[in-house]
């Protein structure tokens, strides 16, 4: 059975729309855990457009399952991670103008820099995941860098508009999930996973964990956080 981690960034998006104090992603994380989520994910972006430093600091104290801090591989974020010590860090690329993380980390192009970040985080006792496109070269590079996990970018699959394209993207994810497991990496997946397309992805048994944000928070606005999380966990586990 795959684990489900809930990304609460967009609870903070609503709060920041008014620069107010609610809704609080800390409260959302608490409800997600009550509903069975096995991890909480937050992306502390350079521009602080949703999650704030204060959120990560409080979540470190309140999350009982696993706190996964998504961040860019730069010095500012490494210093924050070493201070906060989340259970794990997921390194993601970051561009200022993007609406959300657009692609996987180019671990091949930036191998040396990312490898140094992985090493520094490991020395701080933090497990590291690399968010990568479903490309075997990137899985092999992540393995060489001694990352603990890869998170396979499922955005290309989620955004496919034809059956054949979706099938093609699914096959790419399945292939790299098998490769990741074979070389000893923990295999996670995320981006654009929703209540419909998860029917496909849950068939890839090598995926140990899904990281899901937007679809669950969107549903939570209508039906409540606990129900939205519970329904996703039920779907993931068939
Ligand atoms: N995984 C990573 C690395 C991400 O950057 C995001 C988006 O913040 C997610 C998972 C969750 O994606 P979504 O919000 O589309 O479920």
Short mmCIF file of C-alpha atoms and ligand atoms in Angstrom, two decimals:
data_model
loop_
_atom_site.label_atom_id
_atom_site.label_comp_id
_atom_site.label_asym_id
_atom_site.label_seq_id
_atom_site.Cartn_x
_atom_site.Cartn_y
_atom_site.Cartn_z
CA UNK A 1 0.00 0.00 0.00
CA UNK A 2 1.40 3.37 -0.99
CA UNK A 3 1.63 6.16 1.56
CA UNK A 4 -0.06 9.50 0.97
CA UNK A 5 1.66 12.73 1.96
CA UNK A 6 -0.37 15.89 1.82
CA UNK A 7 1.07 19.17 0.56
CA UNK A 8 -0.63 22.06 2.40
CA UNK A 9 0.93 24.93 0.38
CA UNK A 10 -2.39 26.06 -1.05
CA UNK A 11 -3.98 26.52 2.34
CA UNK A 12 -1.28 29.14 2.77
CA UNK A 13 -2.07 30.50 -0.71
CA UNK A 14 -5.58 31.40 0.48
CA UNK A 15 -4.20 32.96 3.65
CA UNK A 16 -1.62 35.02 1.75
CA UNK A 17 -4.31 36.29 -0.63
CA UNK A 18 -5.37 38.51 2.27
CA UNK A 19 -2.08 38.56 4.17
CA UNK A 20 -4.21 37.28 7.04
CA UNK A 21 -3.70 34.65 9.72
CA UNK A 22 -6.19 32.13 8.36
CA UNK A 23 -6.61 29.52 7.04
CA UNK A 24 -3.58 28.14 8.83
CA UNK A 25 -1.62 25.37 7.06
CA UNK A 26 -0.65 24.11 10.50
CA UNK A 27 -4.32 23.39 11.30
CA UNK A 28 -4.74 21.76 7.86
CA UNK A 29 -1.72 19.53 8.49
CA UNK A 30 -3.17 18.49 11.83
CA UNK A 31 -6.49 17.51 10.19
CA UNK A 32 -4.69 15.72 7.34
CA UNK A 33 -2.82 13.58 9.85
CA UNK A 34 -6.04 12.85 11.75
CA UNK A 35 -7.52 11.63 8.45
CA UNK A 36 -4.60 9.25 7.91
CA UNK A 37 -2.01 11.19 5.90
CA UNK A 38 1.40 9.70 6.45
CA UNK A 39 3.36 12.82 5.80
CA UNK A 40 3.04 16.58 5.45
CA UNK A 41 4.77 18.47 2.66
CA UNK A 42 5.45 22.19 2.36
CA UNK A 43 7.38 24.12 -0.25
CA UNK A 44 9.17 27.13 1.18
CA UNK A 45 9.73 29.21 -1.92
CA UNK A 46 12.29 31.96 -2.27
CA UNK A 47 9.47 34.50 -2.86
CA UNK A 48 7.45 33.18 0.14
CA UNK A 49 4.30 33.31 -1.97
CA UNK A 50 2.49 30.77 0.20
CA UNK A 51 4.35 28.92 2.96
CA UNK A 52 6.17 31.21 5.41
CA UNK A 53 9.18 30.47 7.61
CA UNK A 54 6.88 30.55 10.63
CA UNK A 55 4.77 27.71 9.15
CA UNK A 56 7.77 25.43 8.75
CA UNK A 57 9.00 26.22 12.26
CA UNK A 58 5.63 25.38 13.84
CA UNK A 59 5.06 22.31 11.63
CA UNK A 60 8.42 20.94 12.76
CA UNK A 61 7.02 20.92 16.29
CA UNK A 62 3.49 19.69 15.51
CA UNK A 63 3.75 17.17 12.66
CA UNK A 64 3.68 13.67 14.09
CA UNK A 65 4.16 11.66 10.91
CA UNK A 66 6.90 13.07 8.68
CA UNK A 67 7.68 16.61 7.63
CA UNK A 68 8.97 16.86 4.06
CA UNK A 69 10.38 20.29 3.20
CA UNK A 70 10.41 21.02 -0.52
CA UNK A 71 13.02 23.60 -1.42
CA UNK A 72 15.41 24.82 -4.08
CA UNK A 73 19.01 23.61 -3.76
CA UNK A 74 20.50 26.95 -2.72
CA UNK A 75 22.46 28.16 0.30
CA UNK A 76 19.60 30.10 1.91
CA UNK A 77 17.36 27.04 1.89
CA UNK A 78 20.11 24.67 3.01
CA UNK A 79 20.73 26.90 6.04
CA UNK A 80 17.01 26.94 6.86
CA UNK A 81 16.77 23.14 6.52
CA UNK A 82 19.78 22.59 8.76
CA UNK A 83 18.20 24.87 11.38
CA UNK A 84 14.74 23.32 11.22
CA UNK A 85 15.75 19.71 10.57
CA UNK A 86 12.70 18.34 8.76
CA UNK A 87 12.52 14.55 8.45
CA UNK A 88 13.34 14.88 4.80
CA UNK A 89 14.00 17.47 2.13
CA UNK A 90 12.82 17.25 -1.46
CA UNK A 91 15.01 19.31 -3.77
CA UNK A 92 13.04 20.99 -6.54
CA UNK A 93 13.91 23.53 -9.25
CA UNK A 94 12.43 26.96 -8.74
CA UNK A 95 11.68 29.79 -11.14
CA UNK A 96 10.20 33.05 -9.94
CA UNK A 97 7.56 33.42 -12.64
CA UNK A 98 6.21 29.86 -12.58
CA UNK A 99 2.73 29.11 -11.22
CA UNK A 100 4.01 25.86 -9.71
CA UNK A 101 7.09 23.65 -10.03
CA UNK A 102 7.25 23.19 -13.78
CA UNK A 103 9.74 20.43 -14.31
CA UNK A 104 12.04 18.08 -12.51
CA UNK A 105 15.44 19.05 -11.23
CA UNK A 106 18.11 18.76 -13.93
CA UNK A 107 20.35 16.52 -11.87
CA UNK A 108 22.52 15.77 -14.91
CA UNK A 109 23.29 19.41 -15.72
CA UNK A 110 23.75 20.46 -12.09
CA UNK A 111 25.19 17.23 -10.76
CA UNK A 112 28.09 18.78 -8.85
CA UNK A 113 26.07 21.48 -7.08
CA UNK A 114 23.22 19.17 -6.18
CA UNK A 115 25.57 16.46 -4.99
CA UNK A 116 27.14 18.96 -2.56
CA UNK A 117 23.69 19.93 -1.24
CA UNK A 118 22.78 16.25 -0.77
CA UNK A 119 26.02 15.69 1.15
CA UNK A 120 25.50 18.75 3.39
CA UNK A 121 21.92 17.74 4.21
CA UNK A 122 23.02 14.17 4.95
CA UNK A 123 25.67 15.51 7.32
CA UNK A 124 22.84 17.35 9.06
CA UNK A 125 20.96 14.07 9.45
CA UNK A 126 18.29 14.89 6.86
CA UNK A 127 17.13 12.36 4.24
CA UNK A 128 17.05 13.73 0.70
CA UNK A 129 14.69 13.20 -2.21
CA UNK A 130 15.29 14.58 -5.71
CA UNK A 131 12.28 15.63 -7.78
CA UNK A 132 13.10 14.38 -11.28
CA UNK A 133 11.46 13.92 -14.65
CA UNK A 134 10.72 10.31 -15.64
CA UNK A 135 14.04 9.89 -17.41
CA UNK A 136 16.27 6.87 -16.64
CA UNK A 137 19.40 9.06 -16.88
CA UNK A 138 18.14 11.20 -14.04
CA UNK A 139 17.34 8.19 -11.85
CA UNK A 140 20.85 6.81 -12.38
CA UNK A 141 22.37 10.21 -11.55
CA UNK A 142 20.26 10.49 -8.38
CA UNK A 143 21.52 7.07 -7.37
CA UNK A 144 25.12 8.07 -8.03
CA UNK A 145 24.60 11.15 -5.85
CA UNK A 146 23.49 8.89 -2.99
CA UNK A 147 20.07 10.47 -2.72
CA UNK A 148 17.71 8.48 -0.51
CA UNK A 149 14.63 8.94 -2.68
CA UNK A 150 13.53 10.15 -6.06
CA UNK A 151 10.16 11.78 -6.52
CA UNK A 152 9.04 11.14 -10.08
CA UNK A 153 7.40 14.16 -11.71
CA UNK A 154 3.93 13.03 -12.77
CA UNK A 155 2.95 16.39 -14.31
CA UNK A 156 3.44 15.26 -17.92
CA UNK A 157 1.15 12.31 -17.26
CA UNK A 158 -1.45 14.40 -15.43
CA UNK A 159 -1.58 17.01 -18.17
CA UNK A 160 -1.90 14.51 -21.05
CA UNK A 161 -5.04 15.22 -23.02
CA UNK A 162 -5.19 12.07 -25.18
CA UNK A 163 -5.29 8.45 -24.17
CA UNK A 164 -2.19 7.57 -26.18
CA UNK A 165 -0.16 10.41 -24.66
CA UNK A 166 -1.30 9.44 -21.19
CA UNK A 167 -0.37 5.82 -21.84
CA UNK A 168 3.06 6.92 -23.09
CA UNK A 169 3.66 9.09 -20.01
CA UNK A 170 2.41 6.34 -17.72
CA UNK A 171 4.89 3.89 -19.27
CA UNK A 172 7.75 6.34 -18.70
CA UNK A 173 6.80 6.67 -15.03
CA UNK A 174 6.47 2.93 -14.61
CA UNK A 175 9.85 2.28 -16.25
CA UNK A 176 11.73 4.72 -14.03
CA UNK A 177 9.85 3.62 -10.90
CA UNK A 178 11.09 0.06 -11.52
CA UNK A 179 14.61 1.34 -12.20
CA UNK A 180 14.58 3.45 -9.04
CA UNK A 181 13.55 0.52 -6.92
CA UNK A 182 16.10 -1.73 -8.62
CA UNK A 183 19.01 0.58 -7.77
CA UNK A 184 17.81 0.92 -4.18
CA UNK A 185 16.17 4.35 -4.19
CA UNK A 186 12.91 4.97 -2.38
CA UNK A 187 10.37 5.87 -5.07
CA UNK A 188 7.88 8.68 -4.57
CA UNK A 189 5.66 10.38 -7.15
CA UNK A 190 3.81 13.64 -7.37
CA UNK A 191 2.50 16.65 -9.22
CA UNK A 192 -0.97 16.87 -10.67
CA UNK A 193 -2.17 13.66 -9.02
CA UNK A 194 -5.94 13.90 -8.61
CA UNK A 195 -9.01 11.81 -7.76
CA UNK A 196 -9.28 10.58 -11.35
CA UNK A 197 -5.76 9.92 -12.57
CA UNK A 198 -4.71 8.18 -9.36
CA UNK A 199 -6.61 5.13 -10.69
CA UNK A 200 -3.76 4.67 -13.13
CA UNK A 201 -0.83 5.55 -10.92
CA UNK A 202 -1.83 3.34 -8.03
CA UNK A 203 -1.09 0.32 -10.27
CA UNK A 204 2.63 1.07 -10.18
CA UNK A 205 3.54 -0.96 -7.13
CA UNK A 206 7.08 0.48 -7.00
CA UNK A 207 5.68 3.88 -5.99
CA UNK A 208 5.93 3.91 -2.21
CA UNK A 209 4.47 7.34 -1.64
CA UNK A 210 2.38 9.96 -3.39
CA UNK A 211 2.81 13.66 -2.66
CA UNK A 212 -0.49 15.38 -3.36
CA UNK A 213 -1.52 18.98 -2.89
CA UNK A 214 -3.75 20.93 -5.22
CA UNK A 215 -6.49 18.35 -5.86
CA UNK A 216 -6.90 17.53 -2.17
CA UNK A 217 -6.91 21.15 -0.99
CA UNK A 218 -9.39 22.03 -3.77
CA UNK A 219 -11.74 19.31 -2.61
CA UNK A 220 -11.17 20.23 1.03
CA UNK A 221 -12.57 23.71 0.37
CA UNK A 222 -15.86 22.03 -0.59
CA UNK A 223 -16.09 18.98 1.65
CA UNK A 224 -13.60 19.59 4.45
CA UNK A 225 -10.01 18.56 4.95
CA UNK A 226 -10.54 15.27 6.71
CA UNK A 227 -12.98 13.94 4.11
CA UNK A 228 -10.83 15.08 1.18
CA UNK A 229 -7.75 13.36 2.59
CA UNK A 230 -9.61 10.19 3.57
CA UNK A 231 -11.14 9.86 0.12
CA UNK A 232 -7.75 10.20 -1.57
CA UNK A 233 -6.18 7.60 0.74
CA UNK A 234 -9.04 5.22 -0.03
CA UNK A 235 -8.49 5.67 -3.78
CA UNK A 236 -4.72 5.24 -3.57
CA UNK A 237 -5.18 2.00 -1.74
CA UNK A 238 -7.92 0.73 -4.01
N1 LIG B 1 5.67 17.20 -5.51
C1 LIG B 1 6.42 18.30 -5.79
C2 LIG B 1 7.90 18.14 -5.83
C3 LIG B 1 5.83 19.55 -6.02
O1 LIG B 1 6.59 20.62 -6.30
C4 LIG B 1 4.43 19.65 -5.92
C5 LIG B 1 3.78 20.98 -6.13
O2 LIG B 1 4.11 21.83 -5.08
C6 LIG B 1 3.69 18.50 -5.60
C7 LIG B 1 4.33 17.29 -5.44
C8 LIG B 1 2.22 18.53 -5.46
O3 LIG B 1 1.65 18.80 -6.68
P1 LIG B 1 0.08 19.09 -6.76
O4 LIG B 1 -0.16 20.31 -5.94
O5 LIG B 1 -0.15 19.28 -8.21
O6 LIG B 1 -0.61 17.88 -6.18
#
